[in-house]
Coordinates of C-alpha atoms in Angstrom, one line a residue:
Chain N
M1 CA -31.2 -17.2 2.9
S2 CA -30.4 -15.1 -0.2
A3 CA -26.9 -14.9 -1.9
A4 CA -26.7 -11.1 -0.9
T5 CA -27.5 -11.7 2.9
M6 CA -25.3 -14.5 3.4
T7 CA -22.3 -13.9 5.6
P8 CA -18.9 -14.4 4.0
R9 CA -18.3 -17.3 6.0
E10 CA -21.3 -18.9 4.8
A11 CA -20.7 -18.0 1.3
R12 CA -17.2 -19.6 1.6
A13 CA -18.6 -22.7 3.3
L14 CA -20.9 -23.0 0.4
F15 CA -18.2 -22.4 -2.2
R16 CA -16.5 -25.2 -0.5
H17 CA -18.7 -27.7 -2.2
E18 CA -20.5 -25.8 -4.8
N19 CA -19.1 -24.2 -7.9
V20 CA -21.3 -21.2 -8.4
A21 CA -21.4 -19.3 -11.9
T22 CA -20.2 -16.2 -10.1
T23 CA -19.6 -14.8 -6.8
A24 CA -21.1 -11.3 -7.8
G25 CA -24.2 -10.6 -5.8
F26 CA -22.9 -12.7 -2.7
S27 CA -22.5 -11.1 0.7
A28 CA -23.3 -7.6 -0.2
G29 CA -21.1 -4.9 1.4
Y30 CA -18.1 -7.3 1.8
A31 CA -15.1 -7.1 -0.3
Q32 CA -14.4 -9.7 -2.9
A33 CA -10.9 -10.4 -3.8
N34 CA -8.4 -11.9 -6.6
L35 CA -6.1 -14.6 -5.8
I36 CA -2.6 -15.4 -6.9
A37 CA -0.6 -17.9 -4.9
L38 CA 3.0 -18.5 -5.9
P39 CA 6.0 -20.6 -4.6
S40 CA 8.0 -18.5 -1.9
R41 CA 10.7 -18.2 -4.2
Y42 CA 8.8 -15.7 -6.2
A43 CA 7.2 -13.9 -3.1
F44 CA 9.6 -10.9 -2.8
D45 CA 9.4 -10.0 -6.4
F46 CA 5.6 -10.3 -6.7
L47 CA 5.2 -8.3 -3.3
L48 CA 7.4 -5.7 -4.5
F49 CA 5.6 -5.6 -7.8
A50 CA 2.5 -5.0 -6.0
Q51 CA 3.8 -2.4 -3.8
R52 CA 5.2 -0.6 -6.9
N53 CA 1.9 -0.9 -8.7
P54 CA -0.8 -0.1 -6.1
K55 CA -3.5 1.0 -8.6
P56 CA -3.7 -2.4 -10.5
C57 CA -2.4 -4.5 -7.6
P58 CA -4.0 -3.3 -4.5
L59 CA -3.0 -5.8 -1.9
L60 CA -5.7 -6.6 0.9
G61 CA -3.5 -9.3 2.5
V62 CA -0.8 -11.8 2.1
L63 CA -0.9 -15.4 3.4
E64 CA 2.7 -16.5 4.2
A65 CA 4.2 -19.9 3.3
G66 CA 2.3 -22.5 5.5
Q67 CA -0.6 -20.3 6.1
T68 CA -3.9 -21.2 4.4
S69 CA -6.3 -18.8 6.6
S70 CA -6.2 -15.3 7.9
A71 CA -8.6 -12.7 9.2
L72 CA -9.7 -11.9 5.8
L73 CA -11.1 -15.4 5.7
A74 CA -11.7 -16.4 9.4
G75 CA -12.2 -20.0 9.9
G76 CA -11.7 -20.6 6.1
D77 CA -9.2 -22.4 3.7
I78 CA -7.8 -20.4 0.8
R79 CA -7.3 -23.7 -0.9
T80 CA -10.9 -24.7 -1.0
D81 CA -13.0 -21.6 -0.4
I82 CA -13.1 -20.1 -3.8
P83 CA -15.6 -21.7 -6.1
A84 CA -13.1 -22.6 -8.7
Y85 CA -9.3 -22.4 -9.3
R86 CA -7.1 -22.0 -12.4
V87 CA -3.6 -23.7 -12.2
Y88 CA -0.7 -22.4 -14.4
K89 CA 2.8 -24.0 -14.9
H90 CA 5.3 -22.2 -16.5
G91 CA 2.5 -19.7 -17.7
E92 CA 0.4 -22.4 -19.2
L93 CA -3.1 -23.3 -17.8
V94 CA -2.9 -26.8 -17.0
A95 CA -6.1 -27.4 -14.9
E96 CA -9.2 -25.7 -13.6
T97 CA -10.5 -27.3 -10.2
T98 CA -13.0 -26.6 -7.4
D99 CA -10.3 -27.7 -4.9
A100 CA -6.9 -26.6 -5.2
T101 CA -5.3 -28.6 -2.5
E102 CA -3.9 -31.3 -4.6
Y103 CA -1.9 -28.7 -6.5
W104 CA -0.7 -26.7 -3.6
E105 CA 2.9 -26.7 -2.3
E106 CA 4.0 -26.2 1.2
D107 CA 5.8 -23.0 0.5
M108 CA 3.0 -21.1 -1.5
V109 CA 2.5 -17.6 -0.5
S110 CA -1.1 -16.1 -1.2
F111 CA -1.7 -12.7 -2.5
I112 CA -5.1 -11.6 -2.0
I113 CA -6.0 -8.5 -4.2
G114 CA -8.6 -6.0 -4.2
C115 CA -11.5 -6.1 -7.0
S116 CA -13.5 -3.5 -8.5
F117 CA -17.0 -4.9 -7.2
T118 CA -16.2 -2.6 -4.2
F119 CA -16.1 0.7 -6.0
E120 CA -18.8 -0.4 -8.4
Q121 CA -21.3 -0.7 -5.6
A122 CA -20.2 2.9 -4.4
L123 CA -20.8 4.1 -8.0
L124 CA -24.3 2.7 -8.0
D125 CA -25.0 4.0 -4.4
N126 CA -24.0 7.5 -5.8
G127 CA -26.2 7.3 -8.8
V128 CA -23.4 6.6 -11.5
P129 CA -24.5 4.0 -13.9
V130 CA -22.5 0.9 -14.4
A131 CA -22.9 -0.1 -18.0
H132 CA -22.1 -3.9 -17.9
I133 CA -24.0 -4.5 -14.7
E134 CA -27.2 -3.0 -16.6
Q135 CA -26.4 -5.0 -19.7
G136 CA -25.8 -8.1 -17.7
R137 CA -22.2 -8.5 -19.1
N138 CA -18.8 -9.1 -17.7
V139 CA -16.7 -5.6 -17.5
P140 CA -14.6 -5.1 -20.8
M141 CA -10.8 -5.3 -20.0
Y142 CA -7.9 -4.2 -22.3
V143 CA -4.1 -4.5 -22.3
T144 CA -2.6 -1.1 -22.7
N145 CA 0.6 0.3 -23.7
I146 CA 1.4 1.5 -20.2
D147 CA 4.3 -0.5 -18.6
C148 CA 4.0 -1.4 -15.1
E149 CA 7.0 -0.6 -12.7
P150 CA 8.9 -3.9 -13.1
A151 CA 10.1 -5.8 -9.9
G152 CA 12.5 -8.6 -9.9
V153 CA 11.3 -11.1 -12.5
F154 CA 7.9 -9.5 -12.7
A155 CA 7.2 -7.1 -15.7
G156 CA 4.5 -6.2 -18.2
K157 CA 1.7 -4.0 -19.6
M158 CA -1.1 -2.7 -17.3
V159 CA -4.5 -4.1 -18.1
V160 CA -7.4 -1.6 -17.5
S161 CA -11.2 -2.1 -17.2
M162 CA -13.3 0.5 -19.0
R163 CA -16.9 1.9 -17.9
P164 CA -18.8 4.3 -20.2
I165 CA -19.8 7.2 -18.2
P166 CA -22.3 9.9 -19.0
A167 CA -20.1 13.1 -19.5
A168 CA -22.0 15.0 -16.8
Q169 CA -21.1 12.3 -14.3
V170 CA -17.3 11.7 -15.1
A171 CA -16.5 14.1 -12.2
D172 CA -18.7 12.2 -9.8
A173 CA -17.1 8.7 -11.0
V174 CA -13.7 10.1 -10.5
R175 CA -14.6 11.6 -6.9
V176 CA -16.3 8.3 -5.7
T177 CA -13.8 5.9 -6.9
S178 CA -11.0 8.1 -5.9
R179 CA -12.2 7.6 -2.2
Y180 CA -11.1 3.8 -2.6
P181 CA -7.4 4.1 -3.1
A182 CA -6.9 0.8 -1.7
V183 CA -9.1 -1.0 -4.3
H184 CA -8.0 0.4 -7.6
G185 CA -8.8 4.2 -6.6
A186 CA -9.5 6.9 -9.4
P187 CA -9.4 6.1 -13.3
I188 CA -6.0 6.1 -14.9
H189 CA -7.4 7.5 -18.0
V190 CA -10.5 9.5 -19.3
G191 CA -11.5 9.4 -22.8
E192 CA -9.3 8.8 -25.9
P193 CA -8.6 5.2 -25.8
G194 CA -5.9 5.4 -28.6
A195 CA -3.8 7.3 -26.4
I196 CA -3.1 4.0 -24.2
G197 CA -3.0 1.7 -27.0
I198 CA -6.6 0.6 -27.3
Q199 CA -7.6 0.4 -30.9
D200 CA -11.2 -0.8 -30.8
L201 CA -13.4 -0.6 -27.6
A202 CA -15.7 -3.1 -29.1
A203 CA -12.7 -5.9 -29.1
P204 CA -11.7 -6.1 -25.5
D205 CA -8.8 -8.7 -24.4
F206 CA -10.8 -10.1 -21.4
G207 CA -14.3 -9.8 -20.7
E208 CA -17.5 -8.7 -22.9
A209 CA -17.7 -5.5 -24.9
V210 CA -20.5 -3.0 -23.8
D211 CA -22.7 -1.0 -25.9
I212 CA -21.5 2.7 -25.7
P213 CA -24.2 5.2 -26.8
A214 CA -23.1 8.6 -28.6
G215 CA -21.9 11.2 -26.0
I216 CA -20.7 8.9 -23.5
V217 CA -17.2 8.9 -22.2
P218 CA -15.1 5.7 -21.7
V219 CA -13.3 5.8 -18.4
F220 CA -10.5 3.5 -17.6
W221 CA -9.6 2.0 -14.2
A222 CA -6.5 -0.1 -13.4
C223 CA -7.7 -3.6 -13.3
G224 CA -7.0 -6.6 -11.0
V225 CA -6.2 -8.8 -14.2
T226 CA -2.9 -7.0 -14.4
P227 CA -1.2 -9.0 -11.8
Q228 CA -2.3 -12.2 -13.1
S229 CA -1.4 -11.0 -16.7
V230 CA 1.9 -10.1 -15.8
A231 CA 2.5 -13.3 -13.6
M232 CA 1.6 -15.5 -16.4
H233 CA 3.8 -13.4 -18.7
S234 CA 6.7 -13.9 -16.6
K235 CA 6.1 -17.8 -16.7
P236 CA 6.6 -18.9 -13.0
E237 CA 6.9 -22.5 -12.5
L238 CA 3.4 -22.7 -10.7
A239 CA 0.7 -20.3 -9.9
I240 CA -2.7 -20.7 -8.6
C241 CA -5.3 -18.3 -9.2
H242 CA -9.2 -17.8 -8.8
A243 CA -11.2 -18.6 -12.0
P244 CA -12.6 -15.6 -13.6
G245 CA -15.6 -14.1 -11.9
K246 CA -15.2 -16.4 -8.9
M247 CA -13.6 -14.6 -6.4
L248 CA -12.6 -14.8 -2.7
V249 CA -15.4 -13.6 -0.6
T250 CA -13.6 -11.8 2.4
D251 CA -14.7 -10.8 5.9
A252 CA -13.8 -7.1 5.0
R253 CA -16.2 -4.7 4.7
D254 CA -16.3 -2.5 1.5
L255 CA -16.4 0.5 3.5
A256 CA -13.2 -0.2 5.4
Y257 CA -11.5 0.6 2.2
Q258 CA -13.1 4.1 2.0
V259 CA -11.2 7.4 2.6
P260 CA -11.4 10.1 3.8
Chain T
M1 CA 18.6 30.4 -2.4
S2 CA 16.5 29.6 0.6
A3 CA 16.1 26.1 2.0
A4 CA 12.6 26.2 1.1
T5 CA 12.9 27.0 -2.5
M6 CA 15.7 24.6 -3.1
T7 CA 14.8 21.6 -5.5
P8 CA 15.1 18.1 -4.0
R9 CA 18.0 17.6 -6.1
E10 CA 19.7 20.5 -5.0
A11 CA 19.1 19.9 -1.3
R12 CA 20.2 16.2 -1.7
A13 CA 23.6 17.5 -3.4
L14 CA 24.1 19.8 -0.3
F15 CA 23.5 17.0 2.0
R16 CA 25.9 15.0 0.4
H17 CA 28.6 17.0 1.9
E18 CA 26.8 19.0 4.6
N19 CA 25.3 17.7 7.7
V20 CA 22.4 20.2 8.5
A21 CA 20.7 19.9 11.9
T22 CA 17.4 18.9 10.4
T23 CA 15.9 18.8 6.8
A24 CA 12.8 20.3 8.1
G25 CA 11.7 23.4 5.9
F26 CA 14.0 22.1 2.9
S27 CA 12.2 21.9 -0.5
A28 CA 8.8 23.0 0.4
G29 CA 5.8 21.0 -1.2
Y30 CA 8.2 17.8 -1.7
A31 CA 7.8 14.8 0.3
Q32 CA 10.3 13.9 2.9
A33 CA 10.9 10.1 4.0
N34 CA 12.4 7.9 6.4
L35 CA 14.9 5.2 5.4
I36 CA 15.6 1.8 6.7
A37 CA 18.0 -0.3 4.5
L38 CA 18.4 -4.2 5.4
P39 CA 20.4 -7.2 4.0
S40 CA 18.1 -8.9 1.4
R41 CA 17.5 -11.9 3.5
Y42 CA 15.2 -9.8 5.6
A43 CA 13.5 -8.0 2.7
F44 CA 10.7 -10.1 2.1
D45 CA 9.7 -10.2 6.0
F46 CA 10.2 -6.4 6.2
L47 CA 8.2 -5.7 3.0
L48 CA 5.4 -7.9 4.2
F49 CA 5.5 -6.1 7.7
A50 CA 4.8 -2.7 5.9
Q51 CA 2.3 -4.1 3.7
R52 CA 0.3 -5.4 6.8
N53 CA 0.9 -2.1 8.8
P54 CA 0.4 0.8 6.3
K55 CA -0.4 3.3 8.9
P56 CA 3.0 3.3 10.6
C57 CA 4.8 1.9 7.5
P58 CA 3.6 3.8 4.3
L59 CA 6.1 2.8 1.8
L60 CA 6.8 5.4 -0.8
G61 CA 9.4 3.0 -2.6
V62 CA 11.9 0.3 -2.6
L63 CA 15.2 0.2 -3.8
E64 CA 16.2 -3.4 -4.6
A65 CA 19.6 -5.0 -3.8
G66 CA 22.2 -3.4 -5.9
Q67 CA 20.1 -0.2 -6.7
T68 CA 21.1 3.1 -5.0
S69 CA 18.9 5.5 -6.9
S70 CA 15.4 5.7 -8.2
A71 CA 12.8 8.1 -9.3
L72 CA 12.4 9.3 -5.8
L73 CA 15.9 10.5 -5.8
A74 CA 16.8 11.0 -9.4
G75 CA 20.3 11.3 -10.0
G76 CA 21.1 10.9 -6.4
D77 CA 22.6 8.1 -4.1
I78 CA 20.8 6.6 -1.1
R79 CA 24.1 6.0 0.7
T80 CA 25.2 9.6 0.8
D81 CA 22.4 12.0 0.1
I82 CA 21.0 12.0 3.5
P83 CA 22.7 14.6 5.9
A84 CA 23.4 11.6 8.4
Y85 CA 22.8 8.0 9.1
R86 CA 22.6 5.6 12.0
V87 CA 24.3 2.1 11.7
Y88 CA 22.8 -0.7 13.7
K89 CA 24.2 -4.1 14.2
H90 CA 22.1 -6.8 16.0
G91 CA 19.8 -4.0 17.2
E92 CA 22.6 -2.0 18.7
L93 CA 23.7 1.5 17.4
V94 CA 27.3 1.2 16.4
A95 CA 27.8 4.4 14.2
E96 CA 26.3 7.6 13.1
T97 CA 27.9 8.8 9.8
T98 CA 27.4 11.2 7.0
D99 CA 28.3 8.8 4.4
A100 CA 26.8 5.2 4.8
T101 CA 29.0 4.0 1.8
E102 CA 31.7 2.2 4.0
Y103 CA 28.9 0.4 5.9
W104 CA 26.8 -0.6 2.8
E105 CA 26.6 -4.3 1.7
E106 CA 26.2 -5.3 -1.8
D107 CA 22.6 -6.7 -1.3
M108 CA 21.0 -4.0 0.9
V109 CA 17.4 -3.4 0.2
S110 CA 16.4 0.2 1.0
F111 CA 12.8 1.0 2.2
I112 CA 11.7 4.6 1.7
I113 CA 8.6 5.4 4.1
G114 CA 6.5 8.2 4.3
C115 CA 6.9 10.9 6.9
S116 CA 4.3 13.2 8.8
F117 CA 5.8 16.3 7.3
T118 CA 3.5 15.8 4.5
F119 CA 0.3 16.0 6.4
E120 CA 1.6 18.8 8.7
Q121 CA 1.8 21.0 6.1
A122 CA -1.6 20.1 5.1
L123 CA -3.0 20.7 8.5
L124 CA -1.5 24.1 8.6
D125 CA -2.7 25.0 5.2
N126 CA -6.2 24.2 6.4
G127 CA -5.9 26.4 9.5
V128 CA -5.3 23.4 12.1
P129 CA -2.3 24.5 14.6
V130 CA 0.4 22.2 14.9
A131 CA 1.7 22.7 18.4
H132 CA 5.3 21.4 18.3
I133 CA 6.0 23.4 15.4
E134 CA 4.7 26.5 17.1
Q135 CA 6.6 25.5 20.1
G136 CA 9.8 24.8 18.1
R137 CA 10.2 21.4 19.5
N138 CA 10.4 17.9 17.8
V139 CA 7.0 16.1 17.9
P140 CA 6.5 13.7 20.9
M141 CA 6.3 10.1 20.2
Y142 CA 5.2 7.2 22.4
V143 CA 5.3 3.4 22.4
T144 CA 1.7 2.2 22.7
N145 CA 0.2 -1.3 23.9
I146 CA -1.0 -1.8 20.1
D147 CA 0.7 -4.8 18.5
C148 CA 1.4 -4.3 14.9
E149 CA 0.5 -7.1 12.6
P150 CA 3.6 -9.4 12.7
A151 CA 5.4 -10.6 9.5
G152 CA 8.2 -13.2 9.6
V153 CA 11.0 -12.0 12.1
F154 CA 9.4 -8.5 12.4
A155 CA 7.0 -7.8 15.3
G156 CA 6.4 -5.2 18.0
K157 CA 4.3 -2.2 19.3
M158 CA 3.1 0.7 17.4
V159 CA 4.7 4.0 18.0
V160 CA 2.4 7.0 17.7
S161 CA 3.2 10.7 17.5
M162 CA 0.8 13.0 19.4
R163 CA -0.6 16.5 18.3
P164 CA -2.7 18.4 20.8
I165 CA -5.6 19.8 18.7
P166 CA -8.4 22.3 19.7
A167 CA -11.7 20.4 20.2
A168 CA -13.6 22.4 17.6
Q169 CA -10.7 21.3 15.1
V170 CA -10.4 17.6 15.8
A171 CA -12.9 17.0 13.0
D172 CA -11.0 19.1 10.8
A173 CA -7.5 17.3 11.6
V174 CA -9.3 13.9 10.9
R175 CA -10.7 15.1 7.7
V176 CA -7.4 16.5 6.3
T177 CA -5.1 13.8 7.2
S178 CA -7.5 11.1 6.2
R179 CA -6.9 12.5 2.5
Y180 CA -3.2 11.4 3.0
P181 CA -3.6 7.5 3.5
A182 CA -0.3 6.8 1.9
V183 CA 1.3 9.0 4.5
H184 CA 0.2 7.7 7.7
G185 CA -3.5 9.0 7.1
A186 CA -6.2 9.6 9.7
P187 CA -5.4 9.3 13.5
I188 CA -5.5 6.0 15.1
H189 CA -6.8 7.4 18.4
V190 CA -8.4 10.6 19.7
G191 CA -8.2 11.5 23.5
E192 CA -7.9 9.0 26.2
P193 CA -4.1 8.1 26.1
G194 CA -4.4 5.6 29.0
A195 CA -6.6 3.4 26.6
I196 CA -3.4 2.9 24.3
G197 CA -1.0 2.5 27.3
I198 CA 0.2 6.0 27.4
Q199 CA 0.8 6.9 31.0
D200 CA 2.1 10.2 30.8
L201 CA 1.9 12.6 27.9
A202 CA 4.8 14.7 29.6
A203 CA 7.3 11.8 29.2
P204 CA 7.2 10.7 25.4
D205 CA 9.4 7.7 24.4
F206 CA 11.1 9.9 21.6
G207 CA 11.1 13.5 20.6
E208 CA 10.1 16.1 23.1
A209 CA 6.8 17.0 25.2
V210 CA 4.7 19.7 24.1
D211 CA 2.8 22.2 26.4
I212 CA -1.1 21.2 26.3
P213 CA -3.4 23.7 27.5
A214 CA -6.6 22.9 29.1
G215 CA -9.4 21.7 26.9
I216 CA -7.3 20.6 24.0
V217 CA -7.4 17.1 23.0
P218 CA -4.5 14.8 22.5
V219 CA -4.8 13.0 18.8
F220 CA -2.5 10.2 18.0
W221 CA -1.1 9.2 14.5
A222 CA 0.9 6.0 13.5
C223 CA 4.3 7.1 13.4
G224 CA 7.0 6.4 11.1
V225 CA 9.5 5.5 13.9
T226 CA 7.6 2.4 14.3
P227 CA 9.3 0.6 11.5
Q228 CA 12.8 1.3 13.0
S229 CA 11.5 0.5 16.3
V230 CA 10.4 -2.9 15.4
A231 CA 13.4 -3.5 13.2
M232 CA 15.8 -2.6 16.1
H233 CA 13.7 -4.9 18.4
S234 CA 13.8 -7.9 16.0
K235 CA 17.8 -7.2 15.9
P236 CA 18.8 -7.7 12.4
E237 CA 22.4 -8.2 11.6
L238 CA 22.7 -4.8 10.0
A239 CA 20.5 -2.1 9.5
I240 CA 21.0 1.5 8.4
C241 CA 18.7 4.3 8.9
H242 CA 18.5 8.1 8.6
A243 CA 19.4 10.0 11.7
P244 CA 16.3 11.4 13.3
G245 CA 15.1 14.7 12.0
K246 CA 17.5 14.4 8.9
M247 CA 15.2 12.7 6.2
L248 CA 15.4 11.9 2.7
V249 CA 14.2 14.7 0.5
T250 CA 12.2 13.1 -2.4
D251 CA 11.4 14.3 -5.8
A252 CA 7.7 13.6 -5.1
R253 CA 5.4 16.2 -4.2
D254 CA 3.2 16.1 -1.0
L255 CA 0.4 16.5 -3.2
A256 CA 0.9 13.3 -5.2
Y257 CA -0.1 11.5 -2.0
Q258 CA -3.5 13.2 -1.5
V259 CA -7.0 11.7 -2.0
P260 CA -9.5 12.0 -3.5

């Protein structure tokens, strides 16, 4: 059984006991997701933050206090079924673990947030090259000067991912990704990195730089790292997140998020 | 100055002092919205209900406790700028008023929810007839047998609106409305009313029946009456809603909600 043909349930069962390097490539066609779990006293503010900032924080689902599973991870357990977790206290990383159970508090609310893997597959299917995949790197991400809409205790700058797109295919990249409004949607900025506060594309704040040949346009999408970044900035007493690149593999098909 | 060419700000200023029969036709091109305001102790549950049920409950914005205005109603006041309000206590209608200020509690959270006026204009622009507009009636609405995804204290059946569409234009109606996922989006059901628990199209639960010539297909969209219906069913101590047909005229353009 290859990673790509594993069902999401099989992949989650594997990750319960095995810490793979990345979930990229597992269960082709199924949406992968970011996790941030917070004590319930932060839940309204964070849910409102996500509602106000749907491009960086597209919520696929929420597990209420006491819930550890849902239709997005049928038969699963959100505390164990991601390969690895990062535990933050007051904004500081205190542990990386393959099993979050011992850190979990009874009233944790889990936010499951869409991931750009969904629209990257759609780009590839439409013949639009994705440079960091071709170059075998993580996508480059940058903190911008764009303020998110604040909500309660949560506020901060938007993080974007950048994909260099051939000028003749920028329109296709816009068209294809705008069909996925529930998973970051259309780019928030095309070209001119300086205008959103990015001084040097070769020095991303997260991920890895990619080679950008001359004549290729940098295109920027709102990034799922934003909620973690904002949440860390706001220093909640406790937050449990997936480890980078090690996502929740959900039972939702990528195509379920496509419109029209 | 005609109703259609009034700016949203001018329309809201008018409604502050005048109780028009309906806001339909005011400020053409700008999104109108449903209101439900609840004490903050219900806010997380209701926000989560909306997140889990985006087709009936497409949130355009949320005013936090203590806020009475936002960018959706710049310079306005949510307690006065709708022509008329309905006040519910424990699920019972206790007052209809043109000024909700005296009923407003300090910790009320206001949920501003999209309305099908936005996609009806798009249908008309695309040559798809909208029967209830042609017939000068309110849209017919029905309580279905479809359970909403529950959240906290909120649970109940989905309410749908019905528009009879010529068979040759059903595909157009799906295509056009699916471009507005933030405002109810694509139909949830096409034809076969009995399959979703609707026994008699001539006897809607809300609004008015429309004439349906032979050969015309009834098409059903998730309806913005759902959140009010569900909230009333759950009997919160206090809820303040817009009066039917008397919506909040927002500063957001209809086209801002169109994808791709």
